[in-house]
Amino acid sequence: MSDYGNSLIPAPGRLSASLPGGGTGYVIDEETEIEARPGTERVARWLRSTVGAATGLPLPPYTDHGNRILLRIVPELAEELGGPESYRLSADGHVVAIDGASEAGLFWGAQTLRQLLGPDAFRRAPVSGDREWEVPAVTLHDSPRFRWRGLMLDVARHFLPKESVLRYLDLMAAHKLNVLHFHLTDDQGWRVEIKRYPKLTEIGSWRSRTKIGHGASRLWEEKPHGGYYTQDDIREIVAYAAERHITVVPEIDVPGHSQAAIAAYPELGNTDVIDTTSLTVWDNWGISPNVLAPTDNTLRFYEGVFEELLELFPARFVHVGGDECLKDQWRESPTAQARMKELGLADEDALQAWFIGHFDGWLTARGRRLIGWDEILEGGLAEGAAVSSWRGYAGGIAAARAGHDVVMCPEQHVYLDYRQDAGPDEPVPIAYVRTLEDVYRFEPVPPQLGEEEARHVLGTQANVWTEVMEDQARVDYQTFPRLAAFAEVAWSSLPTPGERDFADFERRMAVHYRRLDALGVGYRPPSGPKPWQRRPGVLGRPIDGPPPDK
């Protein structure tokens, strides 16, 4: 019997390899039933649809006899183990018992059970009719370190079909990640249907061609690229995520990264500076100078966008971007300058702060919270807003010290579009080398923060920007296996970065690669890219040396 109890990713809080007083493992077979106590029915349904499919076993409801998988909600575990996502799992010869402090905790326990059964439990159908499915004799007590364990998925630069998004939700759940930051709009495309503004998708959801590789590349794919999610698609994605205890946080970028919206509705741009009617959805990478005009018309337009968005996304947080907003057009715009004078603002940074502050108040009045990239700190930040700290730790430190909640996602550590190796075969190499070990040694809470300040760190997320990822295979390659290391950082209570046992993580990854194989994930192999994963001749933007520590 292979003991998969010592190969769990992310690592659990406490694991005993045998039950008190000894005991054998539990074999799941044709006689195994699921006893779903009140509040556990959705988790039982998930077990039947995944573990049941992989094993070919029916796992029927419990009939008061026979072996069973016992599912219970035990709220007291929250205090005992450390929060509502805690769980306890034990297995002996007669029962596998999973107790969750909440339904979410129970679900994470069910994910652990799936890992204990071995890599073939991650398949969609049985590969052997006579396979024995044994859960090793273990007891587990587990809870996450952070409540925000996120993945930012950029579907604006390269569109991912709905099925790919659903697949990534399953992959997130398998790694106990619980926030999908959904980057839906940018200069290169608008990806969500807004019924009152149909041109956002009729015009803004596709571009005429696409740069292949980094912005300096001379290669182009001379065909239209695009796509968007209907409102029913979004409802399906959100419901699918909720069943897996994942919150979907939408991002609508303002006031920069908005050329796709301006191409659809030219009046949103700075019409007194350029002819916005000549703009198209951007076909290049980088930072477009075409930003939203700070007018009442623009505010009313985006209020309409957010009204429909709030009906689709029940998440408390709404991300408004706020990063990389070039101010050149505002400096040249009589309209923007008049607005600054009217409001008594000192400069264009303060004008952006006013713009962001308007939507902070608008969202707060509707029971939601604004979150944005750390540039929203410039010029002052509204009291209730939260910050995604991407330009290093500095923005997050400043925000936490000012009393704002923070999600740590510094580019130097958890931008998964960055290259994984310095070798010549690395496809479309971007920025600094960030190896699997580098990600494993990432620490979300900077030591500069005191205990009270550190409480403002909601958690952490890894970011996947897709300028050079044209399809699901490329997203897989850049995201995995590093997302597995990130998941352990976000979930497990690890030692300080220098004291982490990366050798043990690599040992556990040897089994985890087989799980990823069963799931069909096109990860980067430890030995380097496969021939079909390479992109010879496609220009990247590698940066030598270690990333700056800031």
CSV table of N, CA and C in Angstrom, one decimal, residues 219-284:
chain,number,residue,atom,x,y,z
A,219,LEU,N,6.7,40.2,-34.7
A,219,LEU,CA,5.8,39.1,-35.2
A,219,LEU,C,4.4,39.5,-34.8
A,220,TRP,N,3.5,39.2,-35.7
A,220,TRP,CA,2.1,39.5,-35.5
A,220,TRP,C,1.2,38.3,-35.9
A,221,GLU,N,0.2,38.1,-35.2
A,221,GLU,CA,-0.8,37.1,-35.7
A,221,GLU,C,-1.9,37.9,-36.4
A,222,GLU,N,-2.0,37.8,-37.7
A,222,GLU,CA,-2.8,38.7,-38.5
A,222,GLU,C,-4.2,38.1,-38.6
A,223,LYS,N,-4.9,37.9,-37.5
A,223,LYS,CA,-6.3,37.5,-37.5
A,223,LYS,C,-6.9,38.1,-36.2
A,224,PRO,N,-8.3,38.3,-36.3
A,224,PRO,CA,-8.9,38.8,-35.1
A,224,PRO,C,-8.8,37.9,-33.9
A,225,HIS,N,-8.7,38.5,-32.7
A,225,HIS,CA,-8.7,37.7,-31.5
A,225,HIS,C,-9.8,38.3,-30.5
A,226,GLY,N,-10.6,37.5,-29.9
A,226,GLY,CA,-11.5,38.1,-28.9
A,226,GLY,C,-12.4,37.0,-28.3
A,227,GLY,N,-13.5,37.5,-27.7
A,227,GLY,CA,-14.4,36.7,-27.0
A,227,GLY,C,-14.9,37.4,-25.7
A,228,TYR,N,-16.0,37.0,-25.2
A,228,TYR,CA,-16.5,37.6,-24.0
A,228,TYR,C,-17.5,36.6,-23.3
A,229,TYR,N,-17.7,36.8,-22.1
A,229,TYR,CA,-18.7,36.0,-21.3
A,229,TYR,C,-20.0,36.7,-21.2
A,230,THR,N,-21.0,36.0,-21.6
A,230,THR,CA,-22.4,36.5,-21.4
A,230,THR,C,-22.7,36.6,-19.9
A,231,GLN,N,-23.7,37.3,-19.6
A,231,GLN,CA,-24.1,37.4,-18.2
A,231,GLN,C,-24.5,36.0,-17.6
A,232,ASP,N,-25.1,35.1,-18.4
A,232,ASP,CA,-25.3,33.8,-17.9
A,232,ASP,C,-24.0,33.0,-17.8
A,233,ASP,N,-23.1,33.2,-18.7
A,233,ASP,CA,-21.8,32.6,-18.5
A,233,ASP,C,-21.2,33.0,-17.1
A,234,ILE,N,-21.2,34.3,-16.8
A,234,ILE,CA,-20.7,34.8,-15.5
A,234,ILE,C,-21.5,34.1,-14.4
A,235,ARG,N,-22.8,34.1,-14.5
A,235,ARG,CA,-23.5,33.4,-13.4
A,235,ARG,C,-23.1,32.0,-13.2
A,236,GLU,N,-22.9,31.3,-14.3
A,236,GLU,CA,-22.4,29.9,-14.2
A,236,GLU,C,-21.1,29.8,-13.6
A,237,ILE,N,-20.1,30.7,-14.0
A,237,ILE,CA,-18.8,30.7,-13.4
A,237,ILE,C,-18.8,31.0,-11.9
A,238,VAL,N,-19.6,32.0,-11.5
A,238,VAL,CA,-19.7,32.3,-10.1
A,238,VAL,C,-20.4,31.2,-9.3
A,239,ALA,N,-21.4,30.6,-9.8
A,239,ALA,CA,-22.1,29.4,-9.1
A,239,ALA,C,-21.1,28.2,-9.0
A,240,TYR,N,-20.4,28.0,-10.1
A,240,TYR,CA,-19.4,26.8,-10.1
A,240,TYR,C,-18.4,27.1,-9.0
A,241,ALA,N,-17.9,28.3,-9.0
A,241,ALA,CA,-16.9,28.7,-8.0
A,241,ALA,C,-17.4,28.6,-6.6
A,242,ALA,N,-18.7,29.0,-6.4
A,242,ALA,CA,-19.2,29.0,-5.0
A,242,ALA,C,-19.4,27.6,-4.5
A,243,GLU,N,-19.7,26.6,-5.4
A,243,GLU,CA,-19.8,25.2,-5.0
A,243,GLU,C,-18.4,24.7,-4.5
A,244,ARG,N,-17.4,25.4,-4.9
A,244,ARG,CA,-16.0,25.0,-4.6
A,244,ARG,C,-15.4,25.9,-3.5
A,245,HIS,N,-16.3,26.8,-3.0
A,245,HIS,CA,-15.9,27.7,-1.9
A,245,HIS,C,-14.8,28.7,-2.4
A,246,ILE,N,-15.0,29.1,-3.6
A,246,ILE,CA,-14.1,30.1,-4.2
A,246,ILE,C,-14.9,31.3,-4.5
A,247,THR,N,-14.4,32.5,-4.1
A,247,THR,CA,-15.1,33.8,-4.3
A,247,THR,C,-14.5,34.4,-5.6
A,248,VAL,N,-15.3,34.9,-6.5
A,248,VAL,CA,-14.8,35.5,-7.7
A,248,VAL,C,-14.9,37.0,-7.5
A,249,VAL,N,-13.7,37.6,-7.6
A,249,VAL,CA,-13.6,39.1,-7.5
A,249,VAL,C,-13.4,39.7,-8.8
A,250,PRO,N,-14.4,40.4,-9.4
A,250,PRO,CA,-14.2,41.0,-10.8
A,250,PRO,C,-13.3,42.2,-10.8
A,251,GLU,N,-12.6,42.4,-11.8
A,251,GLU,CA,-11.8,43.6,-12.0
A,251,GLU,C,-12.3,44.3,-13.3
A,252,ILE,N,-12.7,45.6,-13.1
A,252,ILE,CA,-13.0,46.5,-14.3
A,252,ILE,C,-12.0,47.6,-14.1
A,253,ASP,N,-11.1,47.7,-15.0
A,253,ASP,CA,-10.0,48.7,-14.9
A,253,ASP,C,-10.5,50.1,-15.2
A,254,VAL,N,-10.2,51.0,-14.2
A,254,VAL,CA,-10.4,52.5,-14.4
A,254,VAL,C,-9.2,53.2,-13.6
A,255,PRO,N,-8.8,54.4,-14.0
A,255,PRO,CA,-9.2,55.1,-15.3
A,255,PRO,C,-8.2,54.8,-16.4
A,256,GLY,N,-7.1,54.0,-16.1
A,256,GLY,CA,-6.2,53.6,-17.2
A,256,GLY,C,-6.6,52.2,-17.7
A,257,HIS,N,-5.8,51.7,-18.6
A,257,HIS,CA,-6.0,50.4,-19.2
A,257,HIS,C,-7.5,50.3,-19.7
A,258,SER,N,-7.9,51.3,-20.4
A,258,SER,CA,-9.3,51.4,-20.8
A,258,SER,C,-9.5,51.7,-22.3
A,259,GLN,N,-8.5,51.4,-23.1
A,259,GLN,CA,-8.7,51.7,-24.5
A,259,GLN,C,-9.8,50.9,-25.2
A,260,ALA,N,-10.0,49.7,-24.8
A,260,ALA,CA,-11.1,48.9,-25.4
A,260,ALA,C,-12.4,49.5,-25.1
A,261,ALA,N,-12.7,50.1,-23.9
A,261,ALA,CA,-13.9,50.7,-23.6
A,261,ALA,C,-14.1,52.0,-24.4
A,262,ILE,N,-13.0,52.8,-24.6
A,262,ILE,CA,-13.0,54.0,-25.3
A,262,ILE,C,-13.2,53.8,-26.8
A,263,ALA,N,-12.7,52.7,-27.3
A,263,ALA,CA,-12.9,52.3,-28.7
A,263,ALA,C,-14.4,52.1,-29.0
A,264,ALA,N,-15.0,51.5,-28.0
A,264,ALA,CA,-16.5,51.2,-28.1
A,264,ALA,C,-17.3,52.4,-27.9
A,265,TYR,N,-16.9,53.3,-26.9
A,265,TYR,CA,-17.7,54.5,-26.6
A,265,TYR,C,-16.7,55.7,-26.6
A,266,PRO,N,-16.4,56.3,-27.7
A,266,PRO,CA,-15.3,57.3,-27.8
A,266,PRO,C,-15.5,58.5,-26.8
A,267,GLU,N,-16.8,58.8,-26.4
A,267,GLU,CA,-17.0,59.9,-25.5
A,267,GLU,C,-16.4,59.7,-24.1
A,268,LEU,N,-16.0,58.4,-23.8
A,268,LEU,CA,-15.4,58.2,-22.5
A,268,LEU,C,-13.9,58.7,-22.5
A,269,GLY,N,-13.3,58.9,-23.6
A,269,GLY,CA,-11.9,59.4,-23.7
A,269,GLY,C,-11.8,60.9,-23.6
A,270,ASN,N,-10.6,61.3,-23.7
A,270,ASN,CA,-10.2,62.7,-23.6
A,270,ASN,C,-10.4,63.3,-25.0
A,271,THR,N,-11.6,63.6,-25.4
A,271,THR,CA,-11.9,64.1,-26.7
A,271,THR,C,-11.4,65.4,-27.1
A,272,ASP,N,-11.0,66.2,-26.1
A,272,ASP,CA,-10.4,67.5,-26.3
A,272,ASP,C,-8.9,67.5,-26.5
A,273,VAL,N,-8.3,66.2,-26.5
A,273,VAL,CA,-6.9,66.1,-26.7
A,273,VAL,C,-6.6,65.3,-28.0
A,274,ILE,N,-7.4,64.2,-28.2
A,274,ILE,CA,-7.2,63.3,-29.4
A,274,ILE,C,-8.6,63.0,-30.0
A,275,ASP,N,-8.5,62.5,-31.2
A,275,ASP,CA,-9.8,62.1,-31.9
A,275,ASP,C,-10.0,60.7,-31.4
A,276,THR,N,-10.8,60.5,-30.4
A,276,THR,CA,-11.1,59.2,-29.8
A,276,THR,C,-11.9,58.3,-30.8
A,277,THR,N,-12.6,58.9,-31.8
A,277,THR,CA,-13.3,58.1,-32.7
A,277,THR,C,-12.4,57.2,-33.6
A,278,SER,N,-11.1,57.6,-33.6
A,278,SER,CA,-10.2,56.8,-34.5
A,278,SER,C,-9.5,55.7,-33.7
A,279,LEU,N,-9.8,55.6,-32.5
A,279,LEU,CA,-9.2,54.5,-31.7
A,279,LEU,C,-9.9,53.1,-31.9
A,280,THR,N,-9.0,52.1,-31.9
A,280,THR,CA,-9.5,50.7,-31.9
A,280,THR,C,-9.1,50.0,-30.7
A,281,VAL,N,-9.6,48.8,-30.5
A,281,VAL,CA,-9.1,48.0,-29.4
A,281,VAL,C,-7.6,47.8,-29.7
A,282,TRP,N,-6.8,47.9,-28.6
A,282,TRP,CA,-5.3,48.0,-28.8
A,282,TRP,C,-4.8,46.6,-29.2
A,283,ASP,N,-3.9,46.5,-30.2
A,283,ASP,CA,-3.3,45.2,-30.6
A,283,ASP,C,-1.9,45.0,-30.1
A,284,ASN,N,-1.4,45.9,-29.2
A,284,ASN,CA,-0.1,45.8,-28.7
A,284,ASN,C,-0.1,45.6,-27.2
